[in-house]
Structure formats: C-alpha cells, structure tokens
JSON list of C-alpha atoms in Angstrom, two decimals:
[
{"chain": "A", "resi": 10, "resn": "MET", "atom": "CA", "xyz": [41.38, 71.21, 84.06]},
{"chain": "A", "resi": 11, "resn": "LYS", "atom": "CA", "xyz": [44.74, 72.56, 83.21]},
{"chain": "A", "resi": 12, "resn": "VAL", "atom": "CA", "xyz": [46.22, 71.52, 79.93]},
{"chain": "A", "resi": 13, "resn": "GLN", "atom": "CA", "xyz": [49.84, 72.37, 80.58]},
{"chain": "A", "resi": 14, "resn": "ARG", "atom": "CA", "xyz": [52.32, 69.71, 81.61]},
{"chain": "A", "resi": 15, "resn": "PRO", "atom": "CA", "xyz": [53.74, 69.89, 85.11]},
{"chain": "A", "resi": 16, "resn": "LEU", "atom": "CA", "xyz": [57.28, 70.83, 85.44]},
{"chain": "A", "resi": 17, "resn": "VAL", "atom": "CA", "xyz": [59.73, 71.48, 88.30]},
{"chain": "A", "resi": 18, "resn": "VAL", "atom": "CA", "xyz": [62.71, 73.81, 87.85]},
{"chain": "A", "resi": 19, "resn": "TRP", "atom": "CA", "xyz": [65.18, 73.47, 90.72]},
{"chain": "A", "resi": 20, "resn": "PHE", "atom": "CA", "xyz": [67.85, 76.15, 91.18]},
{"chain": "A", "resi": 21, "resn": "THR", "atom": "CA", "xyz": [70.96, 75.31, 93.33]},
{"chain": "A", "resi": 22, "resn": "GLY", "atom": "CA", "xyz": [74.00, 77.34, 94.13]},
{"chain": "A", "resi": 23, "resn": "MET", "atom": "CA", "xyz": [75.81, 79.41, 96.67]},
{"chain": "A", "resi": 24, "resn": "SER", "atom": "CA", "xyz": [74.03, 81.85, 98.95]},
{"chain": "A", "resi": 25, "resn": "GLY", "atom": "CA", "xyz": [73.71, 85.19, 97.29]},
{"chain": "A", "resi": 26, "resn": "ALA", "atom": "CA", "xyz": [74.30, 83.79, 93.79]},
{"chain": "A", "resi": 27, "resn": "GLY", "atom": "CA", "xyz": [71.00, 85.07, 92.42]},
{"chain": "A", "resi": 28, "resn": "LYS", "atom": "CA", "xyz": [68.85, 81.89, 92.47]},
{"chain": "A", "resi": 29, "resn": "SER", "atom": "CA", "xyz": [65.79, 83.77, 93.99]},
{"chain": "A", "resi": 30, "resn": "THR", "atom": "CA", "xyz": [66.16, 86.61, 91.54]},
{"chain": "A", "resi": 31, "resn": "LEU", "atom": "CA", "xyz": [66.38, 84.28, 88.52]},
{"chain": "A", "resi": 32, "resn": "ALA", "atom": "CA", "xyz": [63.42, 82.25, 89.88]},
{"chain": "A", "resi": 33, "resn": "ARG", "atom": "CA", "xyz": [61.23, 85.37, 90.19]},
{"chain": "A", "resi": 34, "resn": "MET", "atom": "CA", "xyz": [62.22, 86.49, 86.63]},
{"chain": "A", "resi": 35, "resn": "LEU", "atom": "CA", "xyz": [61.37, 83.00, 85.30]},
{"chain": "A", "resi": 36, "resn": "ASP", "atom": "CA", "xyz": [58.10, 82.95, 87.22]},
{"chain": "A", "resi": 37, "resn": "GLU", "atom": "CA", "xyz": [57.09, 86.37, 85.81]},
{"chain": "A", "resi": 38, "resn": "HIS", "atom": "CA", "xyz": [57.94, 85.35, 82.28]},
{"chain": "A", "resi": 39, "resn": "LEU", "atom": "CA", "xyz": [55.96, 82.11, 82.46]},
{"chain": "A", "resi": 40, "resn": "TYR", "atom": "CA", "xyz": [52.96, 83.95, 84.12]},
{"chain": "A", "resi": 41, "resn": "LEU", "atom": "CA", "xyz": [53.01, 86.60, 81.45]},
{"chain": "A", "resi": 42, "resn": "SER", "atom": "CA", "xyz": [53.09, 83.81, 78.85]},
{"chain": "A", "resi": 43, "resn": "GLY", "atom": "CA", "xyz": [49.78, 82.56, 80.22]},
{"chain": "A", "resi": 44, "resn": "LEU", "atom": "CA", "xyz": [51.12, 79.66, 82.30]},
{"chain": "A", "resi": 45, "resn": "HIS", "atom": "CA", "xyz": [50.20, 78.79, 85.82]},
{"chain": "A", "resi": 46, "resn": "THR", "atom": "CA", "xyz": [53.16, 78.84, 88.16]},
{"chain": "A", "resi": 47, "resn": "MET", "atom": "CA", "xyz": [54.02, 78.49, 91.83]},
{"chain": "A", "resi": 48, "resn": "LEU", "atom": "CA", "xyz": [57.32, 79.83, 93.08]},
{"chain": "A", "resi": 49, "resn": "LEU", "atom": "CA", "xyz": [58.66, 78.06, 96.22]},
{"chain": "A", "resi": 50, "resn": "ASP", "atom": "CA", "xyz": [61.67, 79.81, 97.67]},
{"chain": "A", "resi": 51, "resn": "GLY", "atom": "CA", "xyz": [63.39, 78.87, 100.88]},
{"chain": "A", "resi": 52, "resn": "GLY", "atom": "CA", "xyz": [62.26, 82.05, 102.68]},
{"chain": "A", "resi": 53, "resn": "ASN", "atom": "CA", "xyz": [58.67, 82.08, 101.58]},
{"chain": "A", "resi": 54, "resn": "LEU", "atom": "CA", "xyz": [58.34, 78.34, 101.93]},
{"chain": "A", "resi": 55, "resn": "LEU", "atom": "CA", "xyz": [59.17, 78.68, 105.68]},
{"chain": "A", "resi": 56, "resn": "VAL", "atom": "CA", "xyz": [56.62, 81.45, 106.02]},
{"chain": "A", "resi": 57, "resn": "ARG", "atom": "CA", "xyz": [53.93, 79.42, 104.25]},
{"chain": "A", "resi": 58, "resn": "ALA", "atom": "CA", "xyz": [54.76, 76.24, 106.27]},
{"chain": "A", "resi": 59, "resn": "GLY", "atom": "CA", "xyz": [54.43, 78.21, 109.48]},
{"chain": "A", "resi": 60, "resn": "ALA", "atom": "CA", "xyz": [51.06, 79.58, 108.55]},
{"chain": "A", "resi": 61, "resn": "ILE", "atom": "CA", "xyz": [49.82, 76.10, 107.64]},
{"chain": "A", "resi": 62, "resn": "PHE", "atom": "CA", "xyz": [51.07, 74.65, 110.88]},
{"chain": "A", "resi": 63, "resn": "ARG", "atom": "CA", "xyz": [49.51, 77.54, 112.93]},
{"chain": "A", "resi": 64, "resn": "SER", "atom": "CA", "xyz": [46.22, 77.08, 111.06]},
{"chain": "A", "resi": 65, "resn": "ALA", "atom": "CA", "xyz": [46.27, 73.36, 111.67]},
{"chain": "A", "resi": 66, "resn": "ARG", "atom": "CA", "xyz": [46.71, 73.96, 115.48]},
{"chain": "A", "resi": 67, "resn": "GLY", "atom": "CA", "xyz": [44.01, 76.69, 115.42]},
{"chain": "A", "resi": 68, "resn": "SER", "atom": "CA", "xyz": [46.45, 79.31, 116.62]},
{"chain": "A", "resi": 69, "resn": "THR", "atom": "CA", "xyz": [46.15, 82.92, 115.33]},
{"chain": "A", "resi": 70, "resn": "THR", "atom": "CA", "xyz": [49.69, 84.06, 116.28]}
]
C-alpha cells in the first residue's frame, strides 16, 4: 500500500511553450525524491491508448 497522497498536476498552455519539458523535469524530481509518479503527456497517451486498444482486439500490429 502506498502512503503518499494522490495528486494531479495539469499543465496547460500554447503549443511549444514547454509543458512537456517542465512535466518531465517535475516527474524526474518527484521520482528522485522517492515518490511514485505517472507522466501522461498528449503524445505518449495516444501511443499507450493505441496499444491498449490493439491488445483488447487481439491485434499485434
């Protein structure tokens, strides 16, 4: 059982403003501090969702 409190940090802004860069830096800092994190970025979220849907259909491509 994890003893940390859940928290969502949501970055918004213009394309190219550095949201993903800042999110990765924060994710690394929290991880190095011993916290469990999950970074969901628009690009990797689409890749993960696609893999989930392909797996659910039984497709390997």
